[in-house]
Every structure is written in C-alpha cells, then in structure tokens.
CSV table of C-alpha atoms and ligand atoms in Angstrom, one decimal:
chain,number,residue,atom,x,y,z
F,33,MET,CA,0.0,0.0,0.0
F,34,VAL,CA,2.8,2.4,1.0
F,35,LEU,CA,4.6,1.4,-2.2
F,36,LEU,CA,1.5,2.1,-4.3
F,37,LEU,CA,1.0,5.5,-2.8
F,38,ALA,CA,4.7,6.3,-3.4
F,39,LEU,CA,4.3,5.4,-7.0
F,40,LEU,CA,1.0,7.3,-7.7
F,41,PRO,CA,2.4,10.8,-7.7
F,42,GLY,CA,5.1,9.7,-10.1
F,43,LEU,CA,2.5,8.2,-12.5
F,44,ALA,CA,0.4,11.3,-12.4
F,45,MET,CA,3.5,13.4,-13.3
F,46,ALA,CA,4.4,11.1,-16.1
F,47,ASP,CA,0.9,11.5,-17.6
F,48,ASN,CA,1.2,15.2,-17.4
F,49,ALA,CA,4.6,15.1,-19.0
F,50,VAL,CA,3.3,13.1,-21.9
F,51,MET,CA,0.4,15.5,-22.3
F,52,GLU,CA,2.8,18.5,-22.3
F,53,GLU,CA,4.9,16.8,-24.9
F,54,LEU,CA,1.8,16.3,-27.0
F,55,GLY,CA,1.3,20.1,-27.0
F,56,THR,CA,5.0,20.5,-27.8
F,57,LYS,CA,4.9,18.1,-30.7
F,58,ALA,CA,1.6,19.7,-32.1
F,59,ALA,CA,3.1,23.2,-32.0
F,60,LYS,CA,6.5,22.1,-33.5
F,61,THR,CA,4.8,20.2,-36.4
F,62,ALA,CA,2.2,22.9,-37.2
F,63,MET,CA,4.6,25.8,-37.0
F,64,GLN,CA,7.1,24.0,-39.3
F,65,ASP,CA,4.3,23.4,-41.7
F,66,LEU,CA,3.1,27.0,-41.6
F,67,LYS,CA,6.7,28.3,-41.6
F,68,VAL,CA,6.2,30.5,-38.5
F,69,GLU,CA,8.6,31.2,-35.7
F,70,LYS,CA,8.0,31.5,-32.0
F,71,GLY,CA,6.4,34.8,-31.1
F,72,ASP,CA,4.9,35.4,-34.5
F,73,ALA,CA,2.0,37.8,-33.9
F,74,ASN,CA,0.1,36.3,-36.9
F,75,LEU,CA,-0.3,33.0,-35.2
F,76,LEU,CA,-3.6,31.9,-33.6
F,77,ILE,CA,-3.9,28.6,-31.7
F,78,LEU,CA,-7.3,27.0,-30.9
F,79,THR,CA,-7.6,23.8,-29.0
F,80,SER,CA,-9.9,21.5,-27.1
F,81,ALA,CA,-7.1,20.8,-24.6
F,82,GLY,CA,-8.2,21.4,-21.1
F,83,HIS,CA,-11.8,20.3,-21.9
F,84,ALA,CA,-11.0,16.9,-23.4
F,85,ILE,CA,-10.2,13.9,-21.2
F,86,VAL,CA,-8.4,11.0,-22.9
F,87,ASP,CA,-8.5,7.6,-21.2
F,88,GLY,CA,-9.1,9.3,-17.8
F,89,GLN,CA,-6.3,11.8,-18.3
F,90,THR,CA,-7.0,15.5,-18.3
F,91,THR,CA,-5.3,17.4,-21.1
F,92,GLN,CA,-4.5,20.8,-19.8
F,93,SER,CA,-0.8,20.1,-19.6
F,94,ALA,CA,-0.8,20.2,-23.4
F,95,LEU,CA,-1.3,23.9,-23.1
F,96,LYS,CA,2.1,24.3,-21.5
F,97,GLY,CA,3.7,22.6,-24.5
F,98,LEU,CA,1.8,24.8,-26.9
F,99,MET,CA,2.8,28.0,-25.0
F,100,ASN,CA,6.4,27.0,-24.6
F,101,VAL,CA,7.0,26.3,-28.3
F,102,SER,CA,4.8,29.1,-29.8
F,103,GLY,CA,5.0,31.9,-27.3
F,104,ASN,CA,1.2,32.2,-27.6
F,105,SER,CA,-0.9,32.7,-24.5
F,106,ILE,CA,-4.4,33.7,-23.3
F,107,GLY,CA,-2.7,37.0,-22.2
F,108,ASP,CA,-1.8,37.7,-25.8
F,109,ALA,CA,-5.3,36.8,-27.0
F,110,ASN,CA,-3.8,34.3,-29.5
F,111,LEU,CA,-4.5,31.1,-27.6
F,112,PHE,CA,-8.1,30.0,-26.8
F,113,GLN,CA,-9.7,26.8,-25.4
F,114,VAL,CA,-12.8,25.8,-27.3
F,115,LEU,CA,-15.5,24.2,-25.3
F,116,ARG,CA,-16.1,20.5,-26.1
F,117,PRO,CA,-17.6,17.7,-24.1
F,118,TYR,CA,-14.8,15.8,-22.2
F,119,TRP,CA,-15.3,12.6,-24.2
F,120,LYS,CA,-14.4,14.2,-27.5
F,121,PRO,CA,-10.8,14.0,-28.8
F,122,VAL,CA,-8.1,16.5,-28.0
F,123,TRP,CA,-7.1,18.5,-31.1
F,124,PHE,CA,-5.0,21.5,-31.9
F,125,TYR,CA,-5.4,24.1,-34.6
F,126,PHE,CA,-2.9,26.7,-35.8
F,127,PHE,CA,-3.9,29.6,-38.1
F,128,ASP,CA,-1.5,32.0,-39.8
F,129,LYS,CA,-3.1,35.3,-40.4
F,130,ALA,CA,-0.4,36.3,-42.9
F,131,THR,CA,-1.2,33.5,-45.3
F,132,GLY,CA,-4.8,32.4,-44.3
F,133,GLU,CA,-3.5,28.8,-43.8
F,134,GLY,CA,-4.7,26.6,-41.0
F,135,VAL,CA,-3.2,23.4,-39.8
F,136,PHE,CA,-5.3,20.9,-37.8
F,137,LEU,CA,-3.9,18.0,-35.7
F,138,GLN,CA,-5.9,15.5,-33.7
F,139,ALA,CA,-4.2,13.4,-31.1
F,140,ASN,CA,-4.2,9.6,-31.4
F,141,GLY,CA,-5.4,8.6,-27.9
F,142,LYS,CA,-3.6,5.3,-28.0
F,143,ALA,CA,-0.2,7.0,-28.4
F,144,LEU,CA,-0.6,8.7,-25.0
F,145,ASN,CA,-0.5,5.6,-22.9
F,146,GLY,CA,3.2,4.9,-22.9
F,147,SER,CA,6.2,6.5,-21.0
F,148,LEU,CA,7.5,9.9,-21.9
F,149,ASP,CA,10.5,8.4,-23.6
F,150,GLU,CA,8.4,6.1,-25.7
F,151,PHE,CA,6.1,9.0,-26.6
F,152,LYS,CA,9.0,11.3,-27.5
F,153,ALA,CA,10.3,8.7,-29.9
F,154,LEU,CA,7.0,8.3,-31.8
F,155,PRO,CA,6.8,9.7,-35.3
F,156,ASP,CA,4.1,12.3,-36.1
F,157,ASP,CA,1.8,9.8,-37.9
F,158,GLN,CA,1.5,7.8,-34.7
F,159,VAL,CA,1.1,10.7,-32.4
F,160,PHE,CA,-1.6,12.3,-34.5
F,161,SER,CA,-4.5,10.5,-36.1
F,162,LYS,CA,-5.0,13.4,-38.4
F,163,ILE,CA,-2.8,16.3,-39.7
F,164,SER,CA,-4.4,18.5,-42.3
F,165,LYS,CA,-3.9,21.9,-43.8
F,166,ALA,CA,-6.2,24.3,-45.7
F,167,ASN,CA,-6.4,27.9,-46.6
F,168,VAL,CA,-9.4,29.2,-44.7
F,169,ASP,CA,-9.3,33.0,-45.4
F,170,ILE,CA,-12.7,34.1,-46.7
F,171,ASP,CA,-11.3,36.3,-49.4
F,172,TYR,CA,-9.1,33.5,-50.6
F,173,LEU,CA,-12.1,31.0,-50.4
F,174,ALA,CA,-14.3,33.3,-52.4
F,175,ASN,CA,-11.8,32.9,-55.3
F,176,HIS,CA,-11.1,29.2,-54.7
F,177,THR,CA,-14.4,27.7,-54.0
F,178,ASP,CA,-13.2,24.3,-55.2
F,179,GLU,CA,-10.7,24.2,-52.3
F,180,GLY,CA,-13.4,25.3,-49.9
F,181,ASN,CA,-15.7,22.5,-51.2
F,182,GLU,CA,-12.9,20.1,-50.5
F,183,THR,CA,-12.3,21.4,-47.0
F,184,TYR,CA,-15.9,21.3,-45.9
F,185,SER,CA,-17.2,18.2,-47.7
F,186,LYS,CA,-14.2,16.1,-46.7
F,187,LYS,CA,-14.1,17.5,-43.2
F,188,ALA,CA,-10.5,18.6,-43.3
F,189,PHE,CA,-10.7,19.5,-39.6
F,190,ASN,CA,-12.6,16.4,-38.5
F,191,GLY,CA,-16.0,18.2,-38.4
F,192,ASN,CA,-14.6,21.3,-36.6
F,193,GLU,CA,-14.6,23.5,-39.8
F,194,GLY,CA,-17.7,25.5,-38.6
F,195,THR,CA,-15.8,26.3,-35.4
F,196,LEU,CA,-12.3,27.0,-36.6
F,197,ILE,CA,-12.9,28.8,-39.9
F,198,PRO,CA,-15.2,31.6,-38.7
F,199,MET,CA,-13.1,32.1,-35.6
F,200,SER,CA,-9.9,32.4,-37.7
F,201,ASN,CA,-11.4,35.0,-40.0
F,202,VAL,CA,-13.0,37.1,-37.2
F,203,TRP,CA,-9.8,37.0,-35.1
F,204,ALA,CA,-7.7,38.0,-38.1
F,205,ARG,CA,-10.0,41.0,-38.6
F,206,GLY,CA,-9.6,42.2,-35.1
F,207,GLY,CA,-12.4,40.4,-33.2
F,208,SER,CA,-12.1,41.4,-29.6
F,209,PHE,CA,-10.8,39.1,-26.9
F,210,GLU,CA,-14.0,38.8,-24.9
F,211,PHE,CA,-16.0,38.1,-28.1
F,212,ILE,CA,-13.7,35.3,-29.2
F,213,GLN,CA,-13.7,33.9,-25.7
F,214,ALA,CA,-17.5,33.9,-25.6
F,215,THR,CA,-17.6,32.1,-29.0
F,216,CYS,CA,-15.3,29.5,-27.5
F,217,PHE,CA,-17.9,28.8,-24.8
F,218,HIS,CA,-20.6,28.6,-27.5
F,219,ASP,CA,-18.4,26.0,-29.4
F,220,HIS,CA,-18.4,28.1,-32.6
F,221,LEU,CA,-18.7,31.6,-34.0
F,222,CYS,CA,-21.9,32.2,-35.9
F,223,PRO,CA,-24.3,35.0,-36.7
F,224,GLY,CA,-26.5,33.8,-33.8
F,225,VAL,CA,-23.8,34.2,-31.1
F,226,THR,CA,-22.9,37.5,-32.7
F,227,SER,CA,-26.5,38.7,-32.2
F,228,GLY,CA,-25.9,38.2,-28.5
F,229,LEU,CA,-23.1,40.8,-28.7
F,230,PHE,CA,-25.4,43.3,-30.4
F,231,LEU,CA,-28.3,42.6,-27.9
F,232,ALA,CA,-25.8,43.0,-25.0
F,233,LYS,CA,-24.4,46.3,-26.2
F,234,TYR,CA,-27.9,47.6,-26.8
F,235,VAL,CA,-29.0,46.7,-23.3
F,236,GLU,CA,-25.8,48.1,-21.7
F,237,GLU,CA,-26.5,51.4,-23.4
F,238,LYS,CA,-30.2,51.7,-22.5
F,239,LEU,CA,-29.9,50.2,-19.0
F,240,PRO,CA,-26.3,50.6,-17.8
F,241,ILE,CA,-25.1,49.0,-14.7
F,242,THR,CA,-24.4,51.8,-12.2
F,243,ASN,CA,-23.8,50.1,-8.8
F,244,SER,CA,-22.9,46.8,-7.2
F,245,SER,CA,-26.5,45.8,-6.4
F,246,GLU,CA,-27.4,45.6,-10.1
F,247,SER,CA,-27.0,42.8,-12.5
F,248,TYR,CA,-28.7,41.7,-15.7
F,249,LYS,CA,-31.2,38.9,-15.8
F,250,VAL,CA,-32.4,37.4,-19.1
F,251,ILE,CA,-35.7,35.8,-19.7
F,252,SER,CA,-34.5,34.0,-22.8
F,253,CYS,CA,-37.6,33.5,-24.9
F,254,PRO,CA,-37.0,32.2,-27.5
F,255,ASN,CA,-33.5,30.9,-27.0
F,256,TRP,CA,-30.8,30.7,-29.7
F,257,CYS,CA,-27.0,30.9,-29.9
F,258,LYS,CA,-27.1,34.4,-28.3
F,259,GLU,CA,-27.6,33.1,-24.8
F,260,ASP,CA,-24.2,31.6,-24.5
F,261,LEU,CA,-22.5,35.0,-25.1
F,262,LEU,CA,-24.8,36.7,-22.6
F,263,GLN,CA,-23.8,34.1,-19.9
F,264,MET,CA,-20.1,34.8,-20.5
F,265,ARG,CA,-20.4,38.6,-20.8
F,266,TRP,CA,-22.8,39.2,-17.9
F,267,ASP,CA,-22.2,36.1,-15.8
F,268,ALA,CA,-25.9,35.7,-16.3
F,269,THR,CA,-26.0,31.9,-15.8
F,270,PRO,CA,-29.1,29.8,-15.2
F,271,GLY,CA,-27.4,28.2,-12.1
F,272,LYS,CA,-27.4,31.6,-10.4
F,273,SER,CA,-30.9,32.7,-11.6
F,274,GLY,CA,-29.3,35.1,-14.1
F,275,MET,CA,-31.1,33.4,-17.0
F,276,PHE,CA,-34.3,31.5,-17.6
F,277,VAL,CA,-34.6,29.7,-20.9
F,278,MET,CA,-37.8,28.9,-22.8
F,279,ALA,CA,-38.6,28.1,-26.4
F,280,LEU,CA,-41.4,29.5,-28.5
F,281,THR,CA,-43.7,27.9,-31.1
F,282,ASP,CA,-43.4,29.2,-34.7
F,283,ALA,CA,-46.8,30.8,-34.3
F,284,GLU,CA,-45.7,32.7,-31.2
F,285,LYS,CA,-42.5,33.8,-33.0
F,286,LYS,CA,-44.6,35.1,-35.9
F,287,ALA,CA,-46.9,36.9,-33.5
F,288,VAL,CA,-44.0,39.0,-32.1
F,289,PRO,CA,-41.7,39.4,-35.1
F,290,GLY,CA,-38.0,39.3,-34.2
F,291,ILE,CA,-38.7,38.6,-30.5
F,292,ALA,CA,-35.3,38.0,-28.8
F,293,GLY,CA,-36.4,37.9,-25.1
F,294,ILE,CA,-36.8,40.0,-22.0
F,295,PHE,CA,-33.7,41.8,-20.6
F,296,ILE,CA,-33.9,43.0,-17.0
F,297,ARG,CA,-31.5,45.3,-15.1
F,298,TRP,CA,-32.3,44.0,-11.6
F,299,ASN,CA,-31.4,45.8,-8.4
F,300,ASP,CA,-31.1,43.1,-5.7
F,301,THR,CA,-31.1,45.7,-2.8
F,302,ALA,CA,-34.2,47.6,-3.9
F,303,LYS,CA,-35.8,44.4,-5.3
F,304,GLN,CA,-36.9,46.1,-8.4
F,305,GLY,CA,-35.7,46.5,-12.0
F,306,ASP,CA,-36.2,47.8,-15.5
F,307,ALA,CA,-37.2,45.4,-18.3
F,308,LEU,CA,-36.8,45.7,-22.1
F,309,VAL,CA,-38.6,43.4,-24.5
F,310,LEU,CA,-36.3,43.4,-27.5
F,311,ALA,CA,-36.4,42.3,-31.1
F,312,TYR,CA,-33.5,41.4,-33.3
F,313,ASN,CA,-33.4,41.5,-37.1
F,314,SER,CA,-30.1,41.5,-39.1
F,315,SER,CA,-31.7,40.4,-42.5
F,316,SER,CA,-30.6,43.8,-43.9
F,317,VAL,CA,-26.9,42.9,-43.7
F,318,LYS,CA,-25.3,42.1,-47.1
F,319,ASN,CA,-22.6,39.5,-46.7
F,320,GLY,CA,-21.4,39.8,-50.4
F,321,TRP,CA,-21.0,36.0,-50.6
F,322,LYS,CA,-21.8,34.5,-54.0
F,323,GLY,CA,-20.2,31.0,-53.5
F,324,PRO,CA,-21.5,27.7,-52.1
F,325,ASP,CA,-23.6,27.4,-49.0
F,326,TRP,CA,-20.8,26.6,-46.6
F,327,GLY,CA,-19.5,30.2,-47.0
F,328,SER,CA,-22.8,32.0,-46.3
F,329,LYS,CA,-22.9,32.0,-42.5
F,330,LEU,CA,-19.1,32.5,-42.4
F,331,ALA,CA,-19.5,35.6,-44.7
F,332,THR,CA,-22.4,37.0,-42.6
F,333,SER,CA,-20.3,36.5,-39.4
F,334,VAL,CA,-17.5,38.5,-40.9
F,335,ALA,CA,-19.8,41.2,-42.3
F,336,LEU,CA,-21.6,41.7,-39.0
F,337,MET,CA,-18.3,42.7,-37.3
F,338,ASP,CA,-18.7,46.1,-39.1
F,339,TYR,CA,-21.7,46.8,-36.8
F,340,VAL,CA,-20.2,46.0,-33.4
F,341,ASP,CA,-20.5,49.7,-32.4
F,342,SER,CA,-24.0,50.2,-33.8
F,343,PRO,CA,-26.2,47.5,-32.3
F,344,GLU,CA,-29.3,49.6,-32.9
F,345,THR,CA,-29.0,48.8,-36.6
F,346,PHE,CA,-30.4,45.3,-35.7
F,347,VAL,CA,-31.9,45.6,-32.2
F,348,SER,CA,-35.2,47.4,-31.4
F,349,THR,CA,-37.3,47.9,-28.3
F,350,ILE,CA,-40.8,46.3,-28.4
F,351,LYS,CA,-41.7,47.4,-24.9
F,352,GLU,CA,-40.3,48.8,-21.6
F,353,PHE,CA,-41.7,48.1,-18.2
F,354,LYS,CA,-40.9,48.2,-14.5
F,355,VAL,CA,-40.3,44.9,-12.6
F,356,ASP,CA,-40.8,44.2,-8.9
F,357,ALA,CA,-40.2,40.9,-7.0
F,358,GLY,CA,-43.6,39.6,-7.8
F,359,LYS,CA,-43.4,40.4,-11.5
F,360,LEU,CA,-39.9,38.8,-11.7
F,361,ALA,CA,-41.3,35.6,-10.1
F,362,LEU,CA,-44.1,35.5,-12.7
F,363,LEU,CA,-41.6,36.0,-15.6
F,364,GLN,CA,-39.4,33.2,-14.3
F,365,ASN,CA,-41.9,30.5,-13.2
F,366,ALA,CA,-42.7,27.4,-15.2
F,367,GLY,CA,-46.3,27.4,-16.2
F,368,MET,CA,-46.3,31.2,-16.8
F,369,HIS,CA,-45.8,32.5,-20.3
F,370,PRO,CA,-43.2,35.3,-20.0
F,371,LEU,CA,-44.4,37.1,-23.1
F,372,LYS,CA,-47.9,37.2,-21.8
F,373,VAL,CA,-46.7,38.4,-18.4
F,374,ALA,CA,-44.8,41.1,-20.3
F,375,GLY,CA,-48.0,42.0,-22.2
F,376,VAL,CA,-46.5,41.5,-25.7
F,377,LEU,CA,-48.4,38.3,-26.7
E,431,ZN,ZN1,-24.3,29.3,-32.9
C-alpha cells in the first residue's frame, strides 16, 4: 500500500509530461508546416485541450507545451480553449493570419498511454490520427471555392470546420478578446452568437449597470445561440438565476416578429428592476457571398463585425416596463408565459 502511494504521484506526473509533450509536438509540427517562428503575432492557436479527457487523463498540460513552443498565450489573445464535451478528442489548430492557412492536428489517444521516452520517440503519424492543412481565409475561399468545397465536404478539420474557420477569420479582422472567448464557450462563432453581442451592447447602453447591487437577468424566450454570449459577458448563468430559458412555437414567434427575449436590469437591494422586451433582425446585412452554402454564415459572421458599435442597426425595443419581485417571479416561473406576463403576446 505504501509502495503504491509512493508510485502514484510519479505516475500522475508522467501522464502530465506526456500531455505536455503532445502540445510541444503539435506546435512544432504545425509551426514548421506554416513556416512561422516562436512569437509570430500572426499565429492563432485554438484547442480542445483542457476540456477533453483522454482515457481518464486530463489534457490541460498540453497547453504548456503549446505555449512554450509558440509563445502564444491567453494573455496575448492568441490562444483559446474551445469548449467541447470531455469525451471528444483532443485537437490543436494553428492559423497563420499572414497566409490564411490553418493546420489541424488530432491526437491519437492510443499513443498517449506509454512512457514519456516512448512517446517522444514516436513519429508524427503515430502521435496524431490526423494532420491536415487548408487555406481558410474568406477572401481566398471566395476565389477558390473548389478548395473550400474540399475542406468542408471532406471534413478537413474532422468536423470542426464550422468552429475553426469563422473564428480564424474574425480573429484575423480584429475580433475582440472577450468576443472570441464567448464564442469558444458557445463552441463556434456564428451570426447567432454575434447577435448576442449586439443585444448585450444595446441593453448596456439603454440600461447601464451603475452600482454593485445591479445585474442583468435574461428571460430568454426564444433561446438561440445568443444566450451563450450573454452568460459569459454578464455572468448571467441559469445556475445563479441570471437566465431562464424557454422556447417559443413558430406561431408565437410570428406573432411577435424578431422577438429576442426580455432583458432586465435588476437591483437586488431595492428588489426592483427595469425590463426591455427586444427584437432582433439582421436580415438587412449584405454578406457579399456568391459562392457555395458553406460560405454563407461565415461571410455573414465577418460582415456583422462592421456593426459592433452600432447595435441599434439590428436591435429594437418592443416594450419597456418596471419589474418588482412579484413580477420577476411571474416571468421566471414554469407554467407562466413570460411574453404574456410582459404583455406583448
Ligand atoms: Zn451558434
């Protein structure tokens, strides 16, 4: 028993060392392929490391390897952890803003079970079950739709194309740190999660937070991608009663065009708040995309970035009203219809 306990810490350390070496190998291989040096400001790294668990081993140590080799970090806004369920594979993605090229590597879980020395000796094709490269810059893809067809239809990034390609393009065009971070929580960057940013900014302008008793509460009705950005930006999580999520029927959506939900600035000391019922409609935005379907949402996500400072282009107020504790309870409770409580349906 004593012997076993003495061995355990050593085993755990060996596991972490292998995982760190995995990150090291991923960064070395990808950076060689992209011809970028340590500290290159054009390099973005996205990874599921830290969320993925492989054969019972957590994967956060891979981040150390990535950071040591590339010089990228969260602090430099060029390394992000994309949310994935723990049972999905650990992968790494490197994007060079200068060329538009992206390299994707997925770890071969079986390769991670040996000792550090064994792992170090393995060739790339045993360490990774997939290594692939594609140009993902939207302007390039507009003129090379055949390459884009290939990338999307053959799943060049193992099904993560819809995550990695929009994030690369928006990051390259100056997408803010907190926005990219929120899209990582959402799993991907899309026009829907972007609408969350516009709704948030609109609310923040109309109902700014002015003291520590105040917070935002969202009666999310109907829900879509936007909710995930609001949780990150406002810490408005369902677990802390910051958000209540309910779907609407198509008929109900039609009855209140563009309905995006009820947004409340709540004062927890005074037990009262101000509510906005908001609508969202970005159908006026022209994405300029003339190519295949896979580029349409990508192009819209990029085009929407021009409006980050003018959320009123797409967001409008349907109704404003005051909320007290009783009204808040009605808006939140199952069995009540929040849009009826708000008097808009
Ligand atoms: Zn989405």
